[in-house]
Amino acid sequence: MTVPNNMPCKDNGIIGSAVSSAHPSLALIKYWGKQDGTRNIPATPSLAVTLDGLTTKTRVDINRPVDGRKEPDRVFLEGILQKEDRFAPFFAGFRKLTDTMKPGMGRFIVTAHSSSDFPTAAGLASSASGFAALSCACAAAAGLELSAEELSAMARIGSASASRSIYGGFTRLDAGSHIAEPLYGENWWPDFRIIVLELEKGPKNLSSRQAMERTRLNSPYYQAWIDDSELLMDRSLDALRGRDLDALGPLIRNSYLRMFATMFAADPPIIYWKPISLAIIQLCDTMRSEGFSVWETMDAGPQVKLFCLKNDVKAIRNRLIGELNDLNIRICRPGGPSSVQNRNET
Ligand code: 2P0
């Protein structure tokens, strides 16, 4: 990863700097659709696990404007400057918070450098880990002492799934809610494993935000998806509470397939799947018929992720390698919360 860890020397222009990291939040039960697009409030409840094997690291520098000049905040992902409008609501929320908590801080400019050890914008929840890490780093660089709930609300303005990535382990984000909640910590289900199959590295053509909005506006199945979501969530919470993968798995499958059914029915349709995605879905079905409790899910991209238990990982992995070529396989456990590694406040 290419984010510098050393803190700058203090000088007059620097208000503070911080480096933080966060893991993606992979949904077992999916958020898809917004009740309120301006405030990024979800229309469906989601249940997710934070992944330990994938990490985004972000460094934030907060400076006073040079000679009082008006300059934009800047975010670099893997060294590439990002469009301002994607980050503007997040930074507006951050400024509102600093104005309230540190009224004397005055005007400032944020520069962020972010890097992930996995492909971004490819259906691996990089915006979840990205905005979670950015929230932690911004708060630390500004010297704001925020609770996890406050960080979760801040991250949500950037990306709803990022509100979950603030916490480790298993989390929920309810429909209509502006804060995610931690359910169980990362050590609560020691045998739970997530196999992440990285099938394509390139960014997707249609962002999840655009895809969600198209689905909401013109998929005839959208309302059915929303109506079904609460029951699916309640049943999943029961299965998770019992650490019962055989009960949880079919609900995981219902959630992602119903989410995609709404997308397929949009006009024009949204199809993130690739032939290899379907091949893996079918291989999981075969493995289940042979007695493995292995359950796939997909997000806004062609990647497939599998949930299983520790004792089955080796056999499932061998099977995947044996049947499909060139797979990039990562075995993950439930990961820890987002954290600050380094901070320097003047
Ligand atoms: C989720 N996904 O629950 C769902 C399932 C993808 C499929 O959250 O518009 O980047 O920034 O709130 O969080 C991906 O969408 O969307 C996502 P915004 P986000 O994980």
Short mmCIF file of C-alpha atoms and ligand atoms in Angstrom, two decimals:
data_model
loop_
_atom_site.label_atom_id
_atom_site.label_comp_id
_atom_site.label_asym_id
_atom_site.label_seq_id
_atom_site.Cartn_x
_atom_site.Cartn_y
_atom_site.Cartn_z
CA MET A 1 0.00 0.00 0.00
CA THR A 2 1.27 3.45 -0.87
CA VAL A 3 0.02 5.64 1.97
CA PRO A 4 2.92 7.38 3.77
CA ASN A 5 2.89 6.65 7.49
CA ASN A 6 5.34 9.30 8.66
CA MET A 7 3.79 12.42 10.10
CA PRO A 8 4.90 15.80 8.77
CA CYS A 9 6.88 18.24 10.91
CA LYS A 10 4.58 20.75 12.54
CA ASP A 11 4.48 24.09 10.78
CA ASN A 12 2.14 27.01 10.73
CA GLY A 13 -0.07 25.68 7.94
CA ILE A 14 -0.74 22.28 9.44
CA ILE A 15 -3.67 21.80 11.75
CA GLY A 16 -3.30 18.04 12.10
CA SER A 17 -2.57 14.75 10.35
CA ALA A 18 -3.62 11.16 10.93
CA VAL A 19 -3.37 7.72 9.37
CA SER A 20 -6.16 5.20 9.84
CA SER A 21 -7.30 1.89 8.45
CA ALA A 22 -10.58 0.05 7.98
CA HIS A 23 -11.86 -3.19 6.51
CA PRO A 24 -14.74 -3.66 4.03
CA SER A 25 -18.18 -4.57 5.30
CA LEU A 26 -19.63 -7.53 3.41
CA ALA A 27 -23.42 -7.78 3.63
CA LEU A 28 -25.06 -11.12 4.38
CA ILE A 29 -28.42 -9.36 4.07
CA LYS A 30 -28.22 -6.56 1.54
CA TYR A 31 -28.80 -2.83 1.60
CA TRP A 32 -30.08 -1.85 -1.84
CA GLY A 33 -32.03 1.38 -2.27
CA LYS A 34 -32.28 4.64 -0.37
CA GLN A 35 -35.13 6.19 1.59
CA ASP A 36 -33.38 9.52 1.38
CA GLY A 37 -30.69 10.00 -1.24
CA THR A 38 -29.46 13.34 0.08
CA ARG A 39 -28.74 11.97 3.54
CA ASN A 40 -27.86 8.48 2.28
CA ILE A 41 -30.46 6.72 4.43
CA PRO A 42 -31.06 3.06 3.49
CA ALA A 43 -34.44 1.72 2.42
CA THR A 44 -33.68 -1.85 3.53
CA PRO A 45 -32.06 -3.26 6.67
CA SER A 46 -28.68 -4.89 6.22
CA LEU A 47 -26.66 -7.39 8.22
CA ALA A 48 -22.93 -7.54 7.56
CA VAL A 49 -19.57 -8.85 8.60
CA THR A 50 -16.35 -6.84 8.60
CA LEU A 51 -13.58 -8.67 6.70
CA ASP A 52 -10.13 -8.98 8.23
CA GLY A 53 -8.25 -9.96 5.07
CA LEU A 54 -8.82 -6.75 3.09
CA THR A 55 -7.69 -3.32 4.27
CA THR A 56 -7.90 0.32 3.23
CA LYS A 57 -5.40 2.73 4.69
CA THR A 58 -5.95 6.49 4.57
CA ARG A 59 -3.82 9.44 5.51
CA VAL A 60 -5.42 12.82 6.09
CA ASP A 61 -3.68 16.19 6.36
CA ILE A 62 -5.68 19.20 7.47
CA ASN A 63 -4.18 22.58 6.64
CA ARG A 64 -5.08 26.20 6.95
CA PRO A 65 -5.69 27.78 3.53
CA VAL A 66 -2.60 29.52 2.16
CA ASP A 67 -3.12 33.31 2.29
CA GLY A 68 -6.80 32.64 2.97
CA ARG A 69 -7.25 31.28 -0.56
CA LYS A 70 -10.29 29.11 -1.26
CA GLU A 71 -9.00 25.69 -2.28
CA PRO A 72 -10.89 22.42 -2.67
CA ASP A 73 -10.53 19.40 -0.45
CA ARG A 74 -8.69 16.71 -2.36
CA VAL A 75 -8.87 12.93 -2.19
CA PHE A 76 -6.37 10.70 -3.96
CA LEU A 77 -7.19 7.02 -4.39
CA GLU A 78 -4.12 5.00 -5.30
CA GLY A 79 -2.47 8.31 -6.21
CA ILE A 80 -5.29 9.44 -8.54
CA LEU A 81 -7.19 12.64 -7.73
CA GLN A 82 -10.92 11.89 -7.35
CA LYS A 83 -13.89 13.99 -8.49
CA GLU A 84 -14.82 16.58 -5.87
CA ASP A 85 -18.58 16.02 -6.04
CA ARG A 86 -18.34 12.39 -4.78
CA PHE A 87 -16.75 13.63 -1.54
CA ALA A 88 -18.45 17.03 -1.15
CA PRO A 89 -21.37 15.86 1.07
CA PHE A 90 -18.95 13.97 3.31
CA PHE A 91 -16.68 16.99 3.78
CA ALA A 92 -19.69 19.27 4.32
CA GLY A 93 -20.79 16.95 7.15
CA PHE A 94 -17.27 16.91 8.59
CA ARG A 95 -17.11 20.75 8.55
CA LYS A 96 -20.47 20.98 10.28
CA LEU A 97 -19.15 18.70 13.01
CA THR A 98 -15.90 20.63 13.49
CA ASP A 99 -17.83 23.94 13.56
CA THR A 100 -19.91 22.54 16.42
CA MET A 101 -17.17 20.76 18.35
CA LYS A 102 -14.23 23.08 17.64
CA PRO A 103 -15.69 26.47 16.77
CA GLY A 104 -12.28 28.14 16.97
CA MET A 105 -10.69 25.95 14.32
CA GLY A 106 -11.55 28.25 11.46
CA ARG A 107 -11.30 27.44 7.78
CA PHE A 108 -9.33 24.42 6.64
CA ILE A 109 -8.54 22.22 3.67
CA VAL A 110 -8.42 18.43 3.76
CA THR A 111 -6.03 16.36 1.66
CA ALA A 112 -6.50 12.58 1.81
CA HIS A 113 -4.43 9.76 0.31
CA SER A 114 -6.08 6.36 0.34
CA SER A 115 -4.87 2.96 -0.74
CA SER A 116 -6.37 -0.53 -0.54
CA ASP A 117 -4.78 -3.95 -0.80
CA PHE A 118 -7.68 -5.11 -3.01
CA PRO A 119 -9.38 -3.74 -6.18
CA THR A 120 -11.52 -0.63 -5.69
CA ALA A 121 -14.98 0.02 -7.19
CA ALA A 122 -15.20 -3.62 -8.26
CA GLY A 123 -17.80 -5.01 -5.88
CA LEU A 124 -15.49 -5.62 -2.92
CA ALA A 125 -16.96 -2.86 -0.72
CA SER A 126 -14.05 -0.46 -1.12
CA SER A 127 -16.32 2.52 -0.47
CA ALA A 128 -17.25 0.99 2.90
CA SER A 129 -13.64 0.65 4.07
CA GLY A 130 -12.68 3.86 2.25
CA PHE A 131 -15.18 6.18 3.93
CA ALA A 132 -14.75 4.44 7.30
CA ALA A 133 -10.97 5.01 7.16
CA LEU A 134 -11.48 8.57 5.90
CA SER A 135 -13.89 9.35 8.76
CA CYS A 136 -11.47 8.07 11.41
CA ALA A 137 -8.52 9.90 9.88
CA CYS A 138 -10.43 13.20 9.48
CA ALA A 139 -11.72 13.09 13.05
CA ALA A 140 -8.27 12.24 14.45
CA ALA A 141 -6.48 14.88 12.36
CA ALA A 142 -8.96 17.52 13.53
CA GLY A 143 -8.64 16.39 17.13
CA LEU A 144 -12.34 15.47 17.43
CA GLU A 145 -13.04 12.86 20.08
CA LEU A 146 -15.91 10.98 18.45
CA SER A 147 -17.75 7.90 19.68
CA ALA A 148 -18.08 4.91 17.34
CA GLU A 149 -21.73 5.91 16.79
CA GLU A 150 -20.71 9.43 15.76
CA LEU A 151 -18.07 8.03 13.41
CA SER A 152 -20.66 5.64 11.97
CA ALA A 153 -23.04 8.52 11.23
CA MET A 154 -20.21 10.52 9.67
CA ALA A 155 -19.09 7.62 7.47
CA ARG A 156 -22.69 7.00 6.31
CA ILE A 157 -22.80 10.39 4.62
CA GLY A 158 -20.00 9.11 2.36
CA SER A 159 -21.40 5.64 1.83
CA ALA A 160 -24.13 3.83 3.75
CA SER A 161 -22.14 0.59 4.00
CA ALA A 162 -19.22 2.56 5.51
CA SER A 163 -21.31 3.15 8.63
CA ARG A 164 -20.99 -0.62 9.26
CA SER A 165 -17.22 -0.75 8.57
CA ILE A 166 -16.55 1.44 11.62
CA TYR A 167 -17.26 -1.60 13.81
CA GLY A 168 -15.63 -5.00 13.85
CA GLY A 169 -17.42 -8.35 13.68
CA PHE A 170 -21.11 -8.55 12.79
CA THR A 171 -23.11 -5.35 12.32
CA ARG A 172 -26.56 -4.14 11.33
CA LEU A 173 -27.83 -1.01 9.63
CA ASP A 174 -31.57 -0.65 9.85
CA ALA A 175 -33.84 0.83 7.19
CA GLY A 176 -34.29 4.52 7.92
CA SER A 177 -31.34 4.59 10.31
CA HIS A 178 -28.42 7.00 10.18
CA ILE A 179 -26.13 4.88 12.39
CA ALA A 180 -25.05 1.25 12.10
CA GLU A 181 -24.91 -0.89 15.23
CA PRO A 182 -22.42 -3.51 16.34
CA LEU A 183 -24.04 -6.90 17.01
CA TYR A 184 -21.25 -9.35 17.82
CA GLY A 185 -17.49 -8.77 17.97
CA GLU A 186 -14.94 -10.31 15.63
CA ASN A 187 -14.22 -13.26 17.94
CA TRP A 188 -17.81 -14.19 18.57
CA TRP A 189 -18.05 -16.91 15.86
CA PRO A 190 -14.48 -18.26 15.72
CA ASP A 191 -15.18 -20.83 13.00
CA PHE A 192 -16.90 -18.44 10.59
CA ARG A 193 -14.95 -17.91 7.37
CA ILE A 194 -15.43 -15.82 4.26
CA ILE A 195 -13.78 -16.90 1.00
CA VAL A 196 -13.34 -13.88 -1.26
CA LEU A 197 -12.89 -14.70 -4.93
CA GLU A 198 -11.39 -11.84 -6.84
CA LEU A 199 -12.46 -12.52 -10.40
CA GLU A 200 -11.91 -9.12 -12.04
CA LYS A 201 -9.76 -6.18 -11.01
CA GLY A 202 -11.23 -3.46 -13.25
CA PRO A 203 -13.74 -0.92 -11.92
CA LYS A 204 -17.40 -1.49 -12.73
CA ASN A 205 -19.14 0.58 -15.42
CA LEU A 206 -22.09 1.54 -13.27
CA SER A 207 -21.57 2.63 -9.65
CA SER A 208 -23.69 0.96 -6.99
CA ARG A 209 -25.21 4.36 -6.26
CA GLN A 210 -26.37 4.79 -9.87
CA ALA A 211 -27.55 1.20 -10.02
CA MET A 212 -29.54 1.54 -6.79
CA GLU A 213 -31.23 4.67 -8.04
CA ARG A 214 -32.13 3.13 -11.39
CA THR A 215 -33.59 0.13 -9.61
CA ARG A 216 -35.63 2.36 -7.30
CA LEU A 217 -36.93 4.46 -10.17
CA ASN A 218 -37.94 1.84 -12.68
CA SER A 219 -37.72 -1.75 -11.52
CA PRO A 220 -41.26 -3.12 -11.08
CA TYR A 221 -39.89 -5.49 -8.42
CA TYR A 222 -38.35 -2.76 -6.25
CA GLN A 223 -41.28 -2.39 -3.85
CA ALA A 224 -41.52 -6.17 -3.43
CA TRP A 225 -37.81 -6.20 -2.56
CA ILE A 226 -38.34 -3.51 0.09
CA ASP A 227 -41.45 -5.23 1.48
CA ASP A 228 -39.64 -8.56 1.82
CA SER A 229 -36.50 -7.17 3.42
CA GLU A 230 -37.60 -6.84 7.07
CA LEU A 231 -38.73 -10.45 7.36
CA LEU A 232 -35.50 -11.66 5.78
CA MET A 233 -33.54 -9.56 8.26
CA ASP A 234 -35.47 -10.84 11.30
CA ARG A 235 -34.99 -14.47 10.30
CA SER A 236 -31.30 -13.87 9.64
CA LEU A 237 -30.76 -12.26 13.02
CA ASP A 238 -32.25 -15.37 14.66
CA ALA A 239 -30.00 -17.68 12.64
CA LEU A 240 -26.92 -15.57 13.38
CA ARG A 241 -27.73 -15.48 17.08
CA GLY A 242 -27.69 -19.29 17.05
CA ARG A 243 -24.46 -19.36 14.96
CA ASP A 244 -26.41 -21.62 12.63
CA LEU A 245 -24.91 -21.47 9.13
CA ASP A 246 -27.38 -24.05 7.75
CA ALA A 247 -30.23 -21.70 8.71
CA LEU A 248 -28.42 -18.49 7.79
CA GLY A 249 -27.14 -19.68 4.41
CA PRO A 250 -30.47 -19.91 2.56
CA LEU A 251 -31.38 -16.42 3.83
CA ILE A 252 -28.06 -15.05 2.57
CA ARG A 253 -28.86 -16.61 -0.79
CA ASN A 254 -32.40 -15.19 -0.82
CA SER A 255 -31.07 -11.73 -0.10
CA TYR A 256 -28.51 -11.43 -2.88
CA LEU A 257 -30.68 -13.15 -5.49
CA ARG A 258 -33.72 -11.01 -4.69
CA MET A 259 -31.52 -7.92 -4.85
CA PHE A 260 -30.28 -8.95 -8.29
CA ALA A 261 -33.80 -9.86 -9.43
CA THR A 262 -34.77 -6.20 -8.92
CA MET A 263 -31.72 -5.13 -10.93
CA PHE A 264 -32.36 -7.55 -13.81
CA ALA A 265 -35.91 -6.14 -14.04
CA ALA A 266 -34.75 -2.51 -14.27
CA ASP A 267 -34.88 -0.72 -17.61
CA PRO A 268 -32.21 -0.84 -18.93
CA PRO A 269 -31.28 -3.94 -16.90
CA ILE A 270 -28.31 -3.97 -14.56
CA ILE A 271 -26.16 -7.07 -14.96
CA TYR A 272 -22.96 -7.18 -12.93
CA TRP A 273 -22.56 -10.94 -13.33
CA LYS A 274 -19.91 -12.55 -15.52
CA PRO A 275 -19.88 -16.17 -16.78
CA ILE A 276 -17.35 -17.07 -14.06
CA SER A 277 -19.69 -15.62 -11.39
CA LEU A 278 -22.44 -18.00 -12.50
CA ALA A 279 -20.00 -20.92 -12.72
CA ILE A 280 -19.11 -20.38 -9.06
CA ILE A 281 -22.75 -20.03 -8.02
CA GLN A 282 -23.43 -23.40 -9.67
CA LEU A 283 -20.34 -24.99 -8.14
CA CYS A 284 -21.57 -23.91 -4.68
CA ASP A 285 -24.88 -25.56 -5.41
CA THR A 286 -23.06 -28.77 -6.34
CA MET A 287 -20.93 -28.62 -3.19
CA ARG A 288 -24.05 -28.16 -1.07
CA SER A 289 -25.60 -31.23 -2.66
CA GLU A 290 -22.45 -33.09 -1.55
CA GLY A 291 -22.96 -31.98 2.04
CA PHE A 292 -20.90 -28.79 2.38
CA SER A 293 -22.49 -25.81 4.09
CA VAL A 294 -21.16 -23.20 1.68
CA TRP A 295 -23.21 -20.15 0.72
CA GLU A 296 -22.35 -17.59 -1.91
CA THR A 297 -23.16 -13.92 -2.17
CA MET A 298 -22.48 -11.12 -4.66
CA ASP A 299 -22.56 -7.34 -4.55
CA ALA A 300 -22.38 -4.59 -7.15
CA GLY A 301 -19.73 -6.31 -9.24
CA PRO A 302 -18.77 -9.73 -10.64
CA GLN A 303 -16.88 -10.97 -7.55
CA VAL A 304 -18.30 -13.88 -5.57
CA LYS A 305 -17.80 -14.40 -1.84
CA LEU A 306 -18.51 -17.63 -0.01
CA PHE A 307 -19.46 -18.17 3.63
CA CYS A 308 -18.48 -21.44 5.27
CA LEU A 309 -16.96 -22.89 8.43
CA LYS A 310 -13.27 -23.32 9.15
CA ASN A 311 -13.22 -27.10 8.82
CA ASP A 312 -14.54 -26.95 5.26
CA VAL A 313 -12.20 -24.24 3.95
CA LYS A 314 -9.49 -26.55 2.68
CA ALA A 315 -11.83 -28.84 0.77
CA ILE A 316 -13.79 -25.93 -0.72
CA ARG A 317 -10.62 -24.16 -1.75
CA ASN A 318 -9.23 -27.29 -3.43
CA ARG A 319 -12.48 -27.76 -5.23
CA LEU A 320 -12.49 -24.18 -6.53
CA ILE A 321 -8.89 -24.44 -7.70
CA GLY A 322 -9.54 -27.82 -9.29
CA GLU A 323 -12.55 -26.71 -11.30
CA LEU A 324 -11.81 -23.09 -12.20
CA ASN A 325 -8.61 -21.54 -13.54
CA ASP A 326 -6.79 -18.44 -12.34
CA LEU A 327 -8.77 -17.73 -9.22
CA ASN A 328 -7.44 -15.21 -6.75
CA ILE A 329 -8.66 -16.61 -3.42
CA ARG A 330 -8.52 -14.85 -0.04
CA ILE A 331 -9.66 -16.54 3.14
CA CYS A 332 -11.02 -14.00 5.62
CA ARG A 333 -12.32 -14.04 9.17
CA PRO A 334 -14.54 -11.47 10.80
CA GLY A 335 -12.30 -8.42 11.13
CA GLY A 336 -11.78 -5.72 13.74
CA PRO A 337 -13.05 -2.15 13.81
CA SER A 338 -11.57 0.80 11.96
CA SER A 339 -8.65 2.34 13.83
CA VAL A 340 -6.19 5.21 13.94
CA GLN A 341 -2.52 4.27 13.69
CA ASN A 342 -0.85 7.62 13.84
CA ARG A 343 -1.94 11.09 14.77
CA ASN A 344 -0.31 14.48 14.97
CA GLU A 345 -2.36 17.47 16.03
CA THR A 346 -0.92 20.95 16.39
C1 2P0 B 1 -24.36 -3.73 0.95
N1 2P0 B 1 -23.92 -2.80 -1.31
O1 2P0 B 1 -25.23 -3.90 1.83
C2 2P0 B 1 -24.84 -3.49 -0.48
C3 2P0 B 1 -25.12 -4.77 -1.18
C4 2P0 B 1 -23.72 -3.44 -2.59
C5 2P0 B 1 -24.70 -4.55 -2.62
O2 2P0 B 1 -23.65 -1.10 0.10
O3 2P0 B 1 -24.66 4.77 -2.34
O4 2P0 B 1 -21.16 1.93 -1.74
O5 2P0 B 1 -22.46 4.89 -1.18
O6 2P0 B 1 -24.50 4.21 0.08
O7 2P0 B 1 -22.61 1.49 0.29
C6 2P0 B 1 -22.64 -0.82 -1.97
O8 2P0 B 1 -23.12 0.45 -1.98
O9 2P0 B 1 -23.55 2.71 -1.68
C7 2P0 B 1 -23.43 -1.58 -1.00
P1 2P0 B 1 -23.80 4.23 -1.25
P2 2P0 B 1 -22.50 1.67 -1.17
O10 2P0 B 1 -23.15 -3.83 1.23
#
